[in-house]
Amino acid sequence: MLAQKGPLGSGTKLRMPDDQLFEYDSDVLQASAINQLQKLGTLIQRNPKATFTVEGYTDSFGTPQYNLDLSQRRADSVKRYLVEAMGISPVQIETHGYGMTRFRTSPNGSIEEQSPNRRVEIVVHTSEG
């Protein structure tokens, strides 16, 4: 999806690679995330009339409040990179942290097994729908 050339439809959800963005208990983008974030930035630049919501998520370790805050910081980290490194307008990107909700893998797994839960998803909003 990040390689898509044309316009995106409203409600399209883009998933970033699970294993590349964040380490356990961290909101610092890993070096391995940069290539994918550059692709995302290019996609956003190709869709200047769209807005994007960066949704942050965590694994099940920690308290609900801590994870809600961490998920927001993760979403903010992605936005910060896109704005500062890619020159994207900050008004084109919103962020929202969802904490330890909407798990992609079992919340009973180990730190390693829950890496898919430590993620961001990007939702596209267009005027078409």
PDB file of C-alpha atoms in Angstrom, residues 3-107:
ATOM      1  CA  ALA A   3       3.964   2.016  -2.935  1.00  0.00           C
ATOM      2  CA  GLN A   4       0.569   3.112  -4.277  1.00  0.00           C
ATOM      3  CA  LYS A   5       0.902   5.853  -6.893  1.00  0.00           C
ATOM      4  CA  GLY A   6      -2.633   7.209  -7.262  1.00  0.00           C
ATOM      5  CA  PRO A   7      -5.053   8.887  -4.883  1.00  0.00           C
ATOM      6  CA  LEU A   8      -6.215   7.070  -1.786  1.00  0.00           C
ATOM      7  CA  GLY A   9      -9.829   6.487  -0.812  1.00  0.00           C
ATOM      8  CA  SER A  10     -11.261   7.824   2.427  1.00  0.00           C
ATOM      9  CA  GLY A  11     -11.093   5.317   5.248  1.00  0.00           C
ATOM     10  CA  THR A  12      -8.122   3.472   3.770  1.00  0.00           C
ATOM     11  CA  LYS A  13      -6.005   2.108   6.616  1.00  0.00           C
ATOM     12  CA  LEU A  14      -2.255   1.781   6.116  1.00  0.00           C
ATOM     13  CA  ARG A  15      -0.341  -0.555   8.395  1.00  0.00           C
ATOM     14  CA  MET A  16       3.301   0.087   9.021  1.00  0.00           C
ATOM     15  CA  PRO A  17       5.566  -2.988   9.372  1.00  0.00           C
ATOM     16  CA  ASP A  18       5.150  -4.319  12.899  1.00  0.00           C
ATOM     17  CA  ASP A  19       8.756  -5.124  13.671  1.00  0.00           C
ATOM     18  CA  GLN A  20      10.404  -1.918  12.516  1.00  0.00           C
ATOM     19  CA  LEU A  21       8.947   0.999  14.402  1.00  0.00           C
ATOM     20  CA  PHE A  22       9.391   0.727  18.170  1.00  0.00           C
ATOM     21  CA  GLU A  23      11.238  -1.313  20.729  1.00  0.00           C
ATOM     22  CA  TYR A  24       9.471  -2.520  23.847  1.00  0.00           C
ATOM     23  CA  ASP A  25       8.392   0.366  26.126  1.00  0.00           C
ATOM     24  CA  SER A  26       9.748   3.002  23.732  1.00  0.00           C
ATOM     25  CA  ASP A  27       8.411   5.844  21.626  1.00  0.00           C
ATOM     26  CA  VAL A  28      11.748   6.318  19.852  1.00  0.00           C
ATOM     27  CA  LEU A  29      11.632   5.385  16.183  1.00  0.00           C
ATOM     28  CA  GLN A  30      14.101   2.666  15.295  1.00  0.00           C
ATOM     29  CA  ALA A  31      16.541   3.312  12.449  1.00  0.00           C
ATOM     30  CA  SER A  32      14.866   0.482  10.539  1.00  0.00           C
ATOM     31  CA  ALA A  33      11.632   2.518  10.475  1.00  0.00           C
ATOM     32  CA  ILE A  34      13.031   5.379   8.414  1.00  0.00           C
ATOM     33  CA  ASN A  35      12.687   3.740   4.990  1.00  0.00           C
ATOM     34  CA  GLN A  36       9.017   2.920   5.592  1.00  0.00           C
ATOM     35  CA  LEU A  37       8.329   6.380   7.015  1.00  0.00           C
ATOM     36  CA  GLN A  38       9.889   7.964   3.934  1.00  0.00           C
ATOM     37  CA  LYS A  39       7.549   5.886   1.759  1.00  0.00           C
ATOM     38  CA  LEU A  40       4.623   7.006   3.900  1.00  0.00           C
ATOM     39  CA  GLY A  41       5.754  10.622   3.614  1.00  0.00           C
ATOM     40  CA  THR A  42       5.942  10.344  -0.168  1.00  0.00           C
ATOM     41  CA  LEU A  43       2.443   8.866  -0.232  1.00  0.00           C
ATOM     42  CA  ILE A  44       1.133  11.745   1.886  1.00  0.00           C
ATOM     43  CA  GLN A  45       2.857  14.257  -0.394  1.00  0.00           C
ATOM     44  CA  ARG A  46       1.115  12.648  -3.392  1.00  0.00           C
ATOM     45  CA  ASN A  47      -2.259  13.170  -1.696  1.00  0.00           C
ATOM     46  CA  PRO A  48      -2.164  16.840  -0.631  1.00  0.00           C
ATOM     47  CA  LYS A  49      -5.950  17.155  -0.273  1.00  0.00           C
ATOM     48  CA  ALA A  50      -6.191  14.218   2.114  1.00  0.00           C
ATOM     49  CA  THR A  51      -5.653  14.280   5.854  1.00  0.00           C
ATOM     50  CA  PHE A  52      -4.178  11.417   7.823  1.00  0.00           C
ATOM     51  CA  THR A  53      -4.667  10.117  11.351  1.00  0.00           C
ATOM     52  CA  VAL A  54      -1.720   8.315  12.908  1.00  0.00           C
ATOM     53  CA  GLU A  55      -3.085   5.789  15.413  1.00  0.00           C
ATOM     54  CA  GLY A  56      -0.684   4.481  18.055  1.00  0.00           C
ATOM     55  CA  TYR A  57      -0.996   1.148  19.888  1.00  0.00           C
ATOM     56  CA  THR A  58       0.907  -0.762  22.572  1.00  0.00           C
ATOM     57  CA  ASP A  59       1.285  -4.277  23.881  1.00  0.00           C
ATOM     58  CA  SER A  60      -0.417  -5.413  27.099  1.00  0.00           C
ATOM     59  CA  PHE A  61       2.501  -4.829  29.482  1.00  0.00           C
ATOM     60  CA  GLY A  62       2.047  -1.902  31.862  1.00  0.00           C
ATOM     61  CA  THR A  63      -0.992  -0.060  33.143  1.00  0.00           C
ATOM     62  CA  PRO A  64      -3.794   1.097  30.862  1.00  0.00           C
ATOM     63  CA  GLN A  65      -3.003   4.769  31.555  1.00  0.00           C
ATOM     64  CA  TYR A  66       0.731   4.342  30.934  1.00  0.00           C
ATOM     65  CA  ASN A  67       0.053   2.536  27.667  1.00  0.00           C
ATOM     66  CA  LEU A  68      -2.463   5.145  26.554  1.00  0.00           C
ATOM     67  CA  ASP A  69       0.228   7.795  27.028  1.00  0.00           C
ATOM     68  CA  LEU A  70       2.886   5.642  25.319  1.00  0.00           C
ATOM     69  CA  SER A  71       0.636   4.995  22.324  1.00  0.00           C
ATOM     70  CA  GLN A  72       0.036   8.738  21.950  1.00  0.00           C
ATOM     71  CA  ARG A  73       3.780   9.419  22.123  1.00  0.00           C
ATOM     72  CA  ARG A  74       4.351   6.779  19.423  1.00  0.00           C
ATOM     73  CA  ALA A  75       1.810   8.399  17.127  1.00  0.00           C
ATOM     74  CA  ASP A  76       3.375  11.797  17.851  1.00  0.00           C
ATOM     75  CA  SER A  77       6.852  10.416  17.008  1.00  0.00           C
ATOM     76  CA  VAL A  78       5.660   9.342  13.568  1.00  0.00           C
ATOM     77  CA  LYS A  79       4.027  12.725  12.943  1.00  0.00           C
ATOM     78  CA  ARG A  80       7.126  14.578  14.138  1.00  0.00           C
ATOM     79  CA  TYR A  81       9.302  12.639  11.694  1.00  0.00           C
ATOM     80  CA  LEU A  82       6.931  13.289   8.781  1.00  0.00           C
ATOM     81  CA  VAL A  83       6.739  17.011   9.555  1.00  0.00           C
ATOM     82  CA  GLU A  84      10.404  17.621  10.382  1.00  0.00           C
ATOM     83  CA  ALA A  85      12.142  15.260   7.957  1.00  0.00           C
ATOM     84  CA  MET A  86       9.666  15.205   5.074  1.00  0.00           C
ATOM     85  CA  GLY A  87       8.314  18.756   5.231  1.00  0.00           C
ATOM     86  CA  ILE A  88       4.680  17.686   5.487  1.00  0.00           C
ATOM     87  CA  SER A  89       2.262  20.241   6.887  1.00  0.00           C
ATOM     88  CA  PRO A  90       1.360  19.439  10.499  1.00  0.00           C
ATOM     89  CA  VAL A  91      -2.285  20.303   9.789  1.00  0.00           C
ATOM     90  CA  GLN A  92      -2.443  17.374   7.359  1.00  0.00           C
ATOM     91  CA  ILE A  93      -1.697  14.846  10.136  1.00  0.00           C
ATOM     92  CA  GLU A  94      -3.619  14.148  13.342  1.00  0.00           C
ATOM     93  CA  THR A  95      -2.539  11.701  16.030  1.00  0.00           C
ATOM     94  CA  HIS A  96      -4.462   9.488  18.419  1.00  0.00           C
ATOM     95  CA  GLY A  97      -3.234   6.963  20.981  1.00  0.00           C
ATOM     96  CA  TYR A  98      -5.353   3.885  21.638  1.00  0.00           C
ATOM     97  CA  GLY A  99      -3.155   2.195  24.229  1.00  0.00           C
ATOM     98  CA  MET A 100      -3.568  -1.510  24.720  1.00  0.00           C
ATOM     99  CA  THR A 101      -6.622  -1.985  22.511  1.00  0.00           C
ATOM    100  CA  ARG A 102      -7.233  -3.672  19.176  1.00  0.00           C
ATOM    101  CA  PHE A 103      -4.511  -6.286  19.638  1.00  0.00           C
ATOM    102  CA  ARG A 104      -3.142  -7.928  16.507  1.00  0.00           C
ATOM    103  CA  THR A 105      -1.667 -10.820  18.460  1.00  0.00           C
ATOM    104  CA  SER A 106      -2.484 -12.414  21.816  1.00  0.00           C
ATOM    105  CA  PRO A 107      -2.137 -10.029  24.767  1.00  0.00           C
TER     106      PRO A 107
END
